[in-house]
Amino acid sequence: YVELKHGRIAMVATIGFMVQKFGVHFPLYLGPTGSNAFSPASDQAWLLSSSSGVTFSDVAAAAPLDAIQMVPVAGWLQIFAVAGWFECVAFDRQWTQEGRVPGDYGYDPLGFTKGKDMETDEKMKSLRMKEIKNGRVAMMTIAAWVSNEAIPGALPVWHP
């Protein structure tokens, strides 16, 4: 259970790290933030935190680990509140409802598992194994990238 969940988090973290490192940003309400690929420079920078004076443009220009340090306390509280809520829902779905396979949290917007038996269908078993293996690679990747950001030169090969 835990490896699957951590693998999914690592896959998303790997994508997020690359997006931040490559400087690709989506527009914030299509506004003039200067923090996205559509309007990379702006005189009207929107504040992320008025108390610290950090703008969205500052976060966009920062390295991934520096961007994490720019998130205000209220932002971290929101992140932990939503993560805690999700964990409560996931715990209920995973442990108190019968017939669940590991990682089935009832969220499948594209319908990949619709009408399929997750335990006996060979295609689903293969997809689940591929997800675990990709999660393992993503966990190693994000650990290496973060290590190299914290200690430059720690990773002896090229990375984003």
Coordinates of C-alpha atoms in Angstrom, one line a residue:
Y1 CA 0.0 0.0 0.0
V2 CA 2.6 2.5 1.1
E3 CA 5.0 1.8 -1.8
L4 CA 2.2 2.4 -4.3
K5 CA 1.2 5.7 -2.7
H6 CA 4.8 6.9 -2.4
G7 CA 5.4 5.9 -5.9
R8 CA 2.5 8.0 -7.1
I9 CA 3.6 11.0 -5.1
A10 CA 7.2 10.6 -6.5
M11 CA 5.9 10.4 -10.1
V12 CA 4.0 13.7 -9.6
A13 CA 7.0 15.2 -7.8
T14 CA 9.3 14.3 -10.6
I15 CA 7.0 16.0 -13.1
G16 CA 6.8 19.1 -10.8
F17 CA 10.5 19.3 -10.3
M18 CA 11.1 19.2 -14.1
V19 CA 8.4 21.8 -14.8
Q20 CA 10.0 24.2 -12.2
K21 CA 13.5 23.5 -13.4
F22 CA 12.7 24.0 -17.1
G23 CA 10.8 27.2 -16.2
V24 CA 7.4 26.1 -17.7
H25 CA 4.6 27.7 -15.8
F26 CA 0.9 27.9 -16.5
P27 CA -0.9 31.2 -16.3
L28 CA -2.5 32.2 -13.1
Y29 CA -6.1 33.2 -14.0
L30 CA -4.6 34.3 -17.4
G31 CA -3.4 37.4 -15.5
P32 CA -0.3 39.5 -15.9
T33 CA 1.8 37.6 -13.3
G34 CA 5.0 37.3 -15.3
S35 CA 5.3 33.8 -13.9
N36 CA 4.1 31.8 -16.9
A37 CA 5.2 30.9 -20.5
F38 CA 2.5 33.1 -22.0
S39 CA 3.5 36.4 -20.3
P40 CA 7.1 35.8 -19.1
A41 CA 7.7 39.5 -18.1
S42 CA 5.4 41.8 -16.3
D43 CA 5.5 45.0 -14.4
Q44 CA 2.4 44.0 -12.4
A45 CA 3.7 41.1 -10.3
W46 CA 1.0 39.5 -8.2
L47 CA 1.9 38.9 -4.6
L48 CA 2.0 35.4 -3.3
S49 CA 2.4 36.7 0.3
S50 CA 2.1 40.4 1.1
S51 CA 3.8 39.9 4.5
S52 CA 7.0 38.5 2.9
G53 CA 6.8 40.4 -0.4
V54 CA 7.1 37.3 -2.5
T55 CA 5.5 37.4 -5.9
F56 CA 4.6 34.7 -8.3
S57 CA 7.3 35.9 -10.6
D58 CA 9.9 35.3 -7.8
V59 CA 8.7 31.8 -7.4
A60 CA 8.8 31.2 -11.1
A61 CA 12.5 32.3 -11.3
A62 CA 13.6 30.3 -8.3
A63 CA 15.2 26.8 -8.2
P64 CA 12.9 24.0 -7.1
L65 CA 14.2 23.8 -3.5
D66 CA 14.2 27.7 -3.2
A67 CA 10.6 27.8 -4.5
I68 CA 9.5 25.5 -1.6
Q69 CA 11.0 27.9 0.9
M70 CA 9.0 30.8 -0.6
V71 CA 5.7 29.2 0.3
P72 CA 4.1 31.2 3.2
V73 CA 2.9 29.5 6.3
A74 CA -0.8 29.8 5.3
G75 CA 0.1 28.0 2.1
W76 CA 1.6 25.1 4.0
L77 CA -1.4 24.9 6.3
Q78 CA -3.7 24.6 3.3
I79 CA -1.5 21.9 1.8
F80 CA -1.4 19.9 5.0
A81 CA -5.2 20.3 5.5
V82 CA -6.0 19.0 2.1
A83 CA -3.5 16.2 2.4
G84 CA -4.9 15.2 5.8
W85 CA -8.4 15.3 4.4
F86 CA -7.4 13.0 1.5
E87 CA -5.6 10.6 3.9
C88 CA -8.8 10.3 6.0
V89 CA -10.9 9.6 2.9
A90 CA -8.3 7.2 1.5
F91 CA -8.1 5.3 4.8
D92 CA -11.8 4.9 4.9
R93 CA -12.0 3.6 1.4
Q94 CA -9.0 1.3 1.7
W95 CA -9.5 -0.3 5.1
T96 CA -13.2 -0.1 6.0
Q97 CA -14.8 -1.0 2.6
E98 CA -14.7 -4.6 1.4
G99 CA -13.3 -5.8 -1.9
R100 CA -10.6 -3.1 -2.4
V101 CA -7.3 -3.7 -4.0
P102 CA -4.3 -1.7 -3.0
G103 CA -4.3 1.8 -4.5
D104 CA -8.0 1.8 -5.4
Y105 CA -9.3 5.0 -4.0
G106 CA -12.4 5.3 -6.2
Y107 CA -11.0 8.0 -8.4
D108 CA -10.7 6.9 -12.0
P109 CA -11.8 9.9 -14.2
L110 CA -10.6 8.2 -17.5
G111 CA -12.3 4.9 -16.7
F112 CA -9.3 2.7 -17.0
T113 CA -10.6 0.2 -14.5
K114 CA -14.3 0.4 -15.3
G115 CA -15.9 -3.0 -15.4
K116 CA -12.6 -4.8 -14.9
D117 CA -11.7 -7.3 -12.1
M118 CA -8.6 -5.8 -10.6
E119 CA -7.5 -9.1 -9.0
T120 CA -7.9 -11.6 -11.8
D121 CA -7.7 -9.6 -15.1
E122 CA -4.2 -10.2 -16.5
K123 CA -4.0 -6.8 -18.2
M124 CA -4.9 -5.1 -14.9
K125 CA -2.3 -7.1 -13.1
S126 CA 0.3 -6.1 -15.7
L127 CA -0.7 -2.4 -15.4
R128 CA -0.5 -2.5 -11.6
M129 CA 3.0 -4.0 -11.8
K130 CA 4.1 -1.4 -14.3
E131 CA 2.8 1.4 -12.0
I132 CA 4.8 0.0 -9.0
K133 CA 8.0 -0.3 -11.1
N134 CA 7.6 3.3 -12.5
G135 CA 6.9 4.5 -9.0
R136 CA 10.2 2.9 -7.8
V137 CA 12.1 4.6 -10.6
A138 CA 10.4 7.9 -9.8
M139 CA 11.3 7.6 -6.1
M140 CA 15.0 7.1 -7.0
T141 CA 14.9 9.9 -9.5
I142 CA 13.4 12.5 -7.2
A143 CA 15.7 11.5 -4.4
A144 CA 18.7 11.9 -6.7
W145 CA 17.6 15.3 -8.1
V146 CA 16.8 16.7 -4.7
S147 CA 20.2 15.5 -3.4
N148 CA 22.0 17.2 -6.3
E149 CA 20.1 20.4 -5.7
A150 CA 21.0 20.4 -2.0
I151 CA 24.6 19.2 -2.7
P152 CA 25.8 20.3 -6.1
G153 CA 27.7 17.6 -7.9
A154 CA 26.2 14.8 -5.8
L155 CA 24.8 13.2 -9.0
P156 CA 27.6 12.4 -11.5
V157 CA 25.3 12.4 -14.5
W158 CA 23.3 15.0 -16.3
H159 CA 19.8 15.8 -15.1
P160 CA 17.3 18.6 -15.6

